[in-house]
CSV table of C-alpha atoms and ligand atoms in Angstrom, one decimal:
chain,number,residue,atom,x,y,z
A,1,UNK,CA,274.6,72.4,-57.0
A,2,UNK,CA,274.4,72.2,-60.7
A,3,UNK,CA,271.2,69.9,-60.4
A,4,UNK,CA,269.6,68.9,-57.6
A,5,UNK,CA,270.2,65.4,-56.9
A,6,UNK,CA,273.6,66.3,-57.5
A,7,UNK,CA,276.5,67.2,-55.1
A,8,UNK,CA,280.3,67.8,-56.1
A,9,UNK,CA,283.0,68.1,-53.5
A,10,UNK,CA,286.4,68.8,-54.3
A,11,UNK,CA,288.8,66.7,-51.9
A,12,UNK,CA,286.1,66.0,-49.0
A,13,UNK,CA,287.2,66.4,-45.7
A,14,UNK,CA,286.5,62.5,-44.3
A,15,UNK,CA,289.7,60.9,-43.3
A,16,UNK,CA,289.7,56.9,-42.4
A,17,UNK,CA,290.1,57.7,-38.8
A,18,UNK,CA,286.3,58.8,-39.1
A,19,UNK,CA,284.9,55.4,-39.9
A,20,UNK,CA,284.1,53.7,-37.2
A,21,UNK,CA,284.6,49.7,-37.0
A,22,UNK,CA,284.9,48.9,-40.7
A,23,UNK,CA,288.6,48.1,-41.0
A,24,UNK,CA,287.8,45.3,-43.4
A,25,UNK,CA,286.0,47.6,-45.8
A,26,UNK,CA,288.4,50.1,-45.8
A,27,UNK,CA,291.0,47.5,-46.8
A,28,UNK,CA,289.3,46.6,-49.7
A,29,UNK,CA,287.9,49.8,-51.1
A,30,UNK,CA,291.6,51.2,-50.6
A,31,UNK,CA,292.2,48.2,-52.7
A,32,UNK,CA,289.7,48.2,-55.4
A,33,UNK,CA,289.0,51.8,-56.0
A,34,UNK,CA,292.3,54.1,-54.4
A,35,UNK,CA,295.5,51.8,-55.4
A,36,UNK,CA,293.8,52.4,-59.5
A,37,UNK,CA,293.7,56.0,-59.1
A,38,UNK,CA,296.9,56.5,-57.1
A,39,UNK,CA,299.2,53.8,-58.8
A,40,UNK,CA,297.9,53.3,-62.4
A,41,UNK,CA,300.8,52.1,-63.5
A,42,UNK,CA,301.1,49.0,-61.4
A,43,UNK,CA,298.3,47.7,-63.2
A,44,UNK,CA,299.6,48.7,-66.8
A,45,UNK,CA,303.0,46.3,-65.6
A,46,UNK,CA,301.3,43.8,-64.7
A,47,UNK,CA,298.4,43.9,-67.7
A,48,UNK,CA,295.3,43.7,-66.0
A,49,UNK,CA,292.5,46.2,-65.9
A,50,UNK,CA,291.9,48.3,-62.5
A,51,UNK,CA,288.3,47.2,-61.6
A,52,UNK,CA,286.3,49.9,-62.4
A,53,UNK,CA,283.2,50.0,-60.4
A,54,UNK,CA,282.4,48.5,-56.3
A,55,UNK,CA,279.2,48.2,-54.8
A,56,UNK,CA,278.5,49.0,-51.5
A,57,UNK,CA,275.9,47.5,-49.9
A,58,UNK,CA,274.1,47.6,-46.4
A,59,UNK,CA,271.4,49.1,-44.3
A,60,UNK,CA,271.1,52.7,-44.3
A,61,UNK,CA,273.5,54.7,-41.9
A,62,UNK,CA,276.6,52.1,-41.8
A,63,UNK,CA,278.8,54.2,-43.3
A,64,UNK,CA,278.1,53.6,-47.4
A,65,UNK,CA,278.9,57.1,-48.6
A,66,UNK,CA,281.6,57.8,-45.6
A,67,UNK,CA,284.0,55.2,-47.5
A,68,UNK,CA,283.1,56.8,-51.0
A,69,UNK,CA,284.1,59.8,-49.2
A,70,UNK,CA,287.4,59.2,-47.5
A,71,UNK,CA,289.0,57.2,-50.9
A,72,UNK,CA,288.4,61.0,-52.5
A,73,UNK,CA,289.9,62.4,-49.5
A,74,UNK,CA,292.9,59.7,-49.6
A,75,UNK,CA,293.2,60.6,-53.7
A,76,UNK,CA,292.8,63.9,-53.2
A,77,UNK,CA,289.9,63.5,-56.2
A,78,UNK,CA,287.0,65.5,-57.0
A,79,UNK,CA,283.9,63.8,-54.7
A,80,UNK,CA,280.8,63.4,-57.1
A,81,UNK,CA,277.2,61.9,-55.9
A,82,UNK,CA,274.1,61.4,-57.6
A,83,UNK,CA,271.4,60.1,-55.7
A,84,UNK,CA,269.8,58.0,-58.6
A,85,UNK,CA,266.2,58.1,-56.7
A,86,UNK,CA,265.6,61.8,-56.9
A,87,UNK,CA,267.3,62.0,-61.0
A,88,UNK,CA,264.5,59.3,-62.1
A,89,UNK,CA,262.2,61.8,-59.9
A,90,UNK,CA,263.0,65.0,-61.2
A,91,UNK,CA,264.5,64.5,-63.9
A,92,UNK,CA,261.5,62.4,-66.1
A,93,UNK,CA,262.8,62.1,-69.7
A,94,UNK,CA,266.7,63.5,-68.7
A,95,UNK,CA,268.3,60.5,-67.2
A,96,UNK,CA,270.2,59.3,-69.4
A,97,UNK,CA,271.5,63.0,-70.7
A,98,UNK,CA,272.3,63.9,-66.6
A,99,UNK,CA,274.5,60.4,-66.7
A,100,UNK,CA,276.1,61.5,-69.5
A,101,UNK,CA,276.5,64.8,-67.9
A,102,UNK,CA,278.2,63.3,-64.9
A,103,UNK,CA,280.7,61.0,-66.2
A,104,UNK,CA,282.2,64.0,-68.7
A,105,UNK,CA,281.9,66.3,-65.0
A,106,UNK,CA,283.7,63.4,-63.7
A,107,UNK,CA,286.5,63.2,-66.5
A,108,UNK,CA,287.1,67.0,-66.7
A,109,UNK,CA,287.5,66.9,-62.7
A,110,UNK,CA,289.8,64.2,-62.6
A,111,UNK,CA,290.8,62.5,-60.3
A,112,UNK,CA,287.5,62.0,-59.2
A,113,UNK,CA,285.2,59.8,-57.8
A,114,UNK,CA,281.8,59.1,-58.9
A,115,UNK,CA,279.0,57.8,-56.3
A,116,UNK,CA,275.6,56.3,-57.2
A,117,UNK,CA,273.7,56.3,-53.9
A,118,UNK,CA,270.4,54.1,-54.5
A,119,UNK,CA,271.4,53.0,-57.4
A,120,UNK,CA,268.8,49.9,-57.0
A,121,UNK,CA,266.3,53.5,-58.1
A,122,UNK,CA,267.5,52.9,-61.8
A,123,UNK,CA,269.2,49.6,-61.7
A,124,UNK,CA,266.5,47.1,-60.1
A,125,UNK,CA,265.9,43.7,-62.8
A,126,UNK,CA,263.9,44.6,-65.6
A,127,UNK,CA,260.0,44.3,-65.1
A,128,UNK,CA,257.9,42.4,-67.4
A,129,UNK,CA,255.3,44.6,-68.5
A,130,UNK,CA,256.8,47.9,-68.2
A,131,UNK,CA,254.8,51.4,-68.4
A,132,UNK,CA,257.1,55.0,-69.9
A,133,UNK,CA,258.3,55.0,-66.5
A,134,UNK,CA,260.0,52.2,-66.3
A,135,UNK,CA,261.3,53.0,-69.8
A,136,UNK,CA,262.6,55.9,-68.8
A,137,UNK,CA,264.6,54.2,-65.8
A,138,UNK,CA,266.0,51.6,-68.6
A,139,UNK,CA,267.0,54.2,-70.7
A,140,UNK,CA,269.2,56.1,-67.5
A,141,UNK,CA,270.4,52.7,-67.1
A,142,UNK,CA,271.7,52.1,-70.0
A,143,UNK,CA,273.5,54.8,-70.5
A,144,UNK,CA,275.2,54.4,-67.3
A,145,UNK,CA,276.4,51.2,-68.8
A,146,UNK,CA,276.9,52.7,-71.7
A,147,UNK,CA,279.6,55.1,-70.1
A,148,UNK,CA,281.0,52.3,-67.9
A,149,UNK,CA,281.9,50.1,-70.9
A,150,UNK,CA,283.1,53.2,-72.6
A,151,UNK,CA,286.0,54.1,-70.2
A,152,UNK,CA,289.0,51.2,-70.9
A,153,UNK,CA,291.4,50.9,-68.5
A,154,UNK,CA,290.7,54.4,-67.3
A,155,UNK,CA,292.1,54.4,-63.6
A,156,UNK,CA,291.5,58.0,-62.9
A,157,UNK,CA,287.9,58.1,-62.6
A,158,UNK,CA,286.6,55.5,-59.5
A,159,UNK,CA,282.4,54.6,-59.8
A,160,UNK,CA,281.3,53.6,-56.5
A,161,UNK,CA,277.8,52.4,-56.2
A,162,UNK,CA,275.7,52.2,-52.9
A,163,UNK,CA,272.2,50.1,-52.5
A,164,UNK,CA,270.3,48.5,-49.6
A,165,UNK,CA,268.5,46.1,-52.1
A,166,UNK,CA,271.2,44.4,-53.7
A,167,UNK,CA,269.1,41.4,-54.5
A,168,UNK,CA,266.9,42.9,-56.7
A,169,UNK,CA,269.7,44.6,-59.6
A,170,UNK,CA,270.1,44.0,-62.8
A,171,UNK,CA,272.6,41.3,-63.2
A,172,UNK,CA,273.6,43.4,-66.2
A,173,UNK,CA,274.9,46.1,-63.9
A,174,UNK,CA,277.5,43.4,-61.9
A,175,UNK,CA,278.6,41.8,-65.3
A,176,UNK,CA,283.0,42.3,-65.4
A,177,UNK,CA,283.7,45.1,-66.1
A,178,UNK,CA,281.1,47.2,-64.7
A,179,UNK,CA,280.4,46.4,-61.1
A,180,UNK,CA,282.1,43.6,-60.4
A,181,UNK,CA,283.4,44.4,-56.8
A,182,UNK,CA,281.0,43.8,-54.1
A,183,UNK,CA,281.8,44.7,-50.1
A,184,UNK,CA,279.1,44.6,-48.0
A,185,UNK,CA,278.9,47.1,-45.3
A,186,UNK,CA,277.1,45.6,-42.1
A,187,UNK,CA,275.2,46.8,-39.2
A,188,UNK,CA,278.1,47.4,-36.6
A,189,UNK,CA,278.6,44.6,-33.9
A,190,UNK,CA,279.5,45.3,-30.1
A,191,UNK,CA,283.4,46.8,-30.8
A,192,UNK,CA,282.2,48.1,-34.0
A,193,UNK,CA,279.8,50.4,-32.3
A,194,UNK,CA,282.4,50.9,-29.3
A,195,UNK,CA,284.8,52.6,-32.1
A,196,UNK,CA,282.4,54.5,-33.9
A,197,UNK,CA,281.2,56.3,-30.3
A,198,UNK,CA,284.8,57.1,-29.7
A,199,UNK,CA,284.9,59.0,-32.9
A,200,UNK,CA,281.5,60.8,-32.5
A,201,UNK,CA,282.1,61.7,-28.9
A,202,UNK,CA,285.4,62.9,-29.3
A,203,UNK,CA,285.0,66.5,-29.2
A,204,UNK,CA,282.3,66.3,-26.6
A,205,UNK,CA,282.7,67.7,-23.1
A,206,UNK,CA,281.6,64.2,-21.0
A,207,UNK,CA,281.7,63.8,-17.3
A,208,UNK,CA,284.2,61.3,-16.1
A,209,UNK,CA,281.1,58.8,-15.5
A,210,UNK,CA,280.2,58.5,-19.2
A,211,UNK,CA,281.1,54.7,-20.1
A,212,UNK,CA,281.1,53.9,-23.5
A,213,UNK,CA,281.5,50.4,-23.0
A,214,UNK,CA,278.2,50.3,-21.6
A,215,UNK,CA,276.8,52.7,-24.4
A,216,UNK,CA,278.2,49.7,-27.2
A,217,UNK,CA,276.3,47.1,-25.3
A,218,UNK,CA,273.2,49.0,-24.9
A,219,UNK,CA,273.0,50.1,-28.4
A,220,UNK,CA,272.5,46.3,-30.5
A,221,UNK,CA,271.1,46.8,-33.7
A,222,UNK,CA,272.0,50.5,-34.0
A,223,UNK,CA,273.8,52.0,-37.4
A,224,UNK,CA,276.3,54.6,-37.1
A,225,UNK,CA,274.0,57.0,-38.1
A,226,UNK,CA,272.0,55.9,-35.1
A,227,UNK,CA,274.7,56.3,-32.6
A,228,UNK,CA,275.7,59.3,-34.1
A,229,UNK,CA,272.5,60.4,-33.1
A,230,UNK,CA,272.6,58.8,-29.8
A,231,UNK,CA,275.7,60.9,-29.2
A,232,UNK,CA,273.8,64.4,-31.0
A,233,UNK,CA,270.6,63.5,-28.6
A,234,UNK,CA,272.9,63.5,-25.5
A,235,UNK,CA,274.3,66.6,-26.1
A,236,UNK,CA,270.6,68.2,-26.4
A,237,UNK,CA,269.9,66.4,-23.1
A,238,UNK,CA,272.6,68.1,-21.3
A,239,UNK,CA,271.9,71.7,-23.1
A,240,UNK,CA,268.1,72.0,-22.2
A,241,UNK,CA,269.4,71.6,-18.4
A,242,UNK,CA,272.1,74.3,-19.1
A,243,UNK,CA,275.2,71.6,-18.1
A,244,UNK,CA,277.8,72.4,-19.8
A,245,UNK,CA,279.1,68.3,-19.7
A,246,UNK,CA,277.2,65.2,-20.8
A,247,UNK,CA,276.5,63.1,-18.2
A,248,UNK,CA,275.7,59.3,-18.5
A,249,UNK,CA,272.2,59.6,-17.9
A,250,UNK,CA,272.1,61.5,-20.5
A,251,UNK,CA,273.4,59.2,-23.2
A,252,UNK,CA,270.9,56.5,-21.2
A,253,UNK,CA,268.0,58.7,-21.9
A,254,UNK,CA,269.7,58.9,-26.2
A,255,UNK,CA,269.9,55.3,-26.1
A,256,UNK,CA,265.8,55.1,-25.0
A,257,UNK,CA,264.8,57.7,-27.8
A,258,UNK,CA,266.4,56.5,-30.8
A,259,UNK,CA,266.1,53.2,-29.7
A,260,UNK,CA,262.8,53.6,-29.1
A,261,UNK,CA,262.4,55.6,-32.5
A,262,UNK,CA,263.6,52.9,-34.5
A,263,UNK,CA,261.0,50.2,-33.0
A,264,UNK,CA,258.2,52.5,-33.7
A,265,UNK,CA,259.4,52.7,-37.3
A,266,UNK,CA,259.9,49.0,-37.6
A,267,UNK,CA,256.2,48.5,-35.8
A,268,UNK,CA,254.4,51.2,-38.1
A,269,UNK,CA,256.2,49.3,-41.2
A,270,UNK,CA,254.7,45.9,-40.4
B,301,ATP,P1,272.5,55.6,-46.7
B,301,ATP,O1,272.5,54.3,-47.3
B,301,ATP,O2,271.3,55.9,-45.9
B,301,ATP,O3,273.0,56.7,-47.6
B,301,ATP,P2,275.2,55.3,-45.7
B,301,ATP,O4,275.5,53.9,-45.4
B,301,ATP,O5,275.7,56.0,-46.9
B,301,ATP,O6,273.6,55.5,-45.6
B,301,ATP,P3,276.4,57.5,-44.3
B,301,ATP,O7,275.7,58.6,-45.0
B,301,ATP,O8,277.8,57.2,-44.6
B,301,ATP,O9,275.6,56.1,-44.4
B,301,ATP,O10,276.3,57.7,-42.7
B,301,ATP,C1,275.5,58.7,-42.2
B,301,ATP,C2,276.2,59.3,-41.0
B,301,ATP,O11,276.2,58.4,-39.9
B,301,ATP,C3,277.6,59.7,-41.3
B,301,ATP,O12,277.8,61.0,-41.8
B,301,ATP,C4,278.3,59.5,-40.0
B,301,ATP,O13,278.2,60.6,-39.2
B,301,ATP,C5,277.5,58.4,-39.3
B,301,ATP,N1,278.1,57.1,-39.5
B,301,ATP,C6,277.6,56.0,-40.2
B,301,ATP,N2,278.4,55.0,-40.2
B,301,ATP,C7,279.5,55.3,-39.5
B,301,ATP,C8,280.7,54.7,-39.2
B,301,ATP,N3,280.9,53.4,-39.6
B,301,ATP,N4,281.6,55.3,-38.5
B,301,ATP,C9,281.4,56.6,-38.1
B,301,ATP,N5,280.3,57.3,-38.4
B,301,ATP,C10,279.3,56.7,-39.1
């Protein structure tokens, strides 16, 4: 990578058919951020700007950078994330010239998708009494409005923006014309979790007894990073025994450990 913090993919190799249970989201984002890159024009005729930024936002794990992904995929455009938590990190005093970086990376790449993950890291409401640290995070902030205002009607560049603390942004950042699309992406409910199994244990050897069904409902509360796991974890289950299928007992015994996992994090937060 260029810098670290930094990742560009050309045409990322996420299709829809990989998300699992988010068939509302993926209408909207197809919406919102592919039908401006792919038909530009449609919103010349009719004399509206293209939005030009969305916010994702949800728990960890449902799936945030996944849809960022598959629009690239879909627009065959240039895939570019920044995780704005480690640039205010590493970067102390360069945040606002990385931004800048970025968007010209972006513009030179294009088509191509920008994606701020954590972007609540340089984006939360402005503090009252504020040390060089927090001036430093304004500064990268306003530059990344900066470059947002600065792109009219520009429909080949899409800025999609991820956070699991939307309550605490800057209302400057979801003014029009910045981010002004919001889709939230949810914790996946009983078929939600059913579909995003199928997808993770679709190139897995299972033994006829495996019952995903039962997986779904056994799993509530689990992301699809979670059952992703789950599905990883069975796998390992069946290799330290040297079978060569999964078994159910061995997604049971998945289900206990990252189940189990997450309640010891939630206890040791409280
Ligand atoms: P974070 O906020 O922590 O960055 P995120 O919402 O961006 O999380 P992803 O990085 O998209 O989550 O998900 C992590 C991994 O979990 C994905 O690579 C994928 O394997 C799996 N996953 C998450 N959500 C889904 C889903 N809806 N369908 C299929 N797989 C999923």
């Amino acid at each position: 990578p260029l810098v670290t913090g930094m990742e560009v993919e050309e045409k990322p190799n996420v299709s829809y058919e990989k998300i699992g249970g988010l068939e509302e989201q993926i209408v909207e984002i197809k919406e919102t951020v592919e039908l401006p890159l792919k038909k530009p024009e449609l919103f010349t005729k009719i004399g509206i700007e293209p939005p030009k930024g969305v916010l994702l936002y949800g728990p960890p794990g449902t799936g945030k950078t996944l849809l960022a992904k598959a629009v690239a995929h879909e627009t065959n455009a240039t895939f570019i994330k920044i995780v704005a938590s480690e640039f205010v990190k590493k970067y102390i005093g360069e945040g606002a010239r990385l931004v800048r970086g970025v968007f010209e990376l972006a513009k030179e790449k294009a088509p191509s998708i920008i994606f701020i993950d954590e972007i609540d890291a340089i984006a939360a409401k402005r503090l009252k009494s504020s040390t060089s640290g927090d001036r430093e995070v304004q500064r990268t902030l306003m530059q990344l409005l900066a470059e947002m205002d600065g792109f009219e009607g520009r429909g080949d560049v899409g800025i999609v923006a991820a956070t699991n603390r939307p309550d605490i942004l800057d209302p400057a950042l979801l003014r029009p014309g910045r981010f002004d699309r919001f889709i939230e992406v949810p914790i996946p409910n009983e078929d939600g979790r059913r579909e995003i199994l199928k997808i993770h244990t679709k190139k897995m050897t299972l033994e006829e007894d495996v019952d995903i069904d039962l997986i779904s409902n056994l799993s509530d509360g689990a992301s699809g990073a979670d059952l992703k796991a789950i599905c990883t974890e069975a796998g390992m289950f069946a290799i330290r025994e040297e079978r060569p299928i999964v078994v159910m007992n061995d997604f049971l015994d998945a289900v206990d450990k990252i189940i189990g996992m997450e309640r010891d994090e939630e206890i040791r937060k409280e």
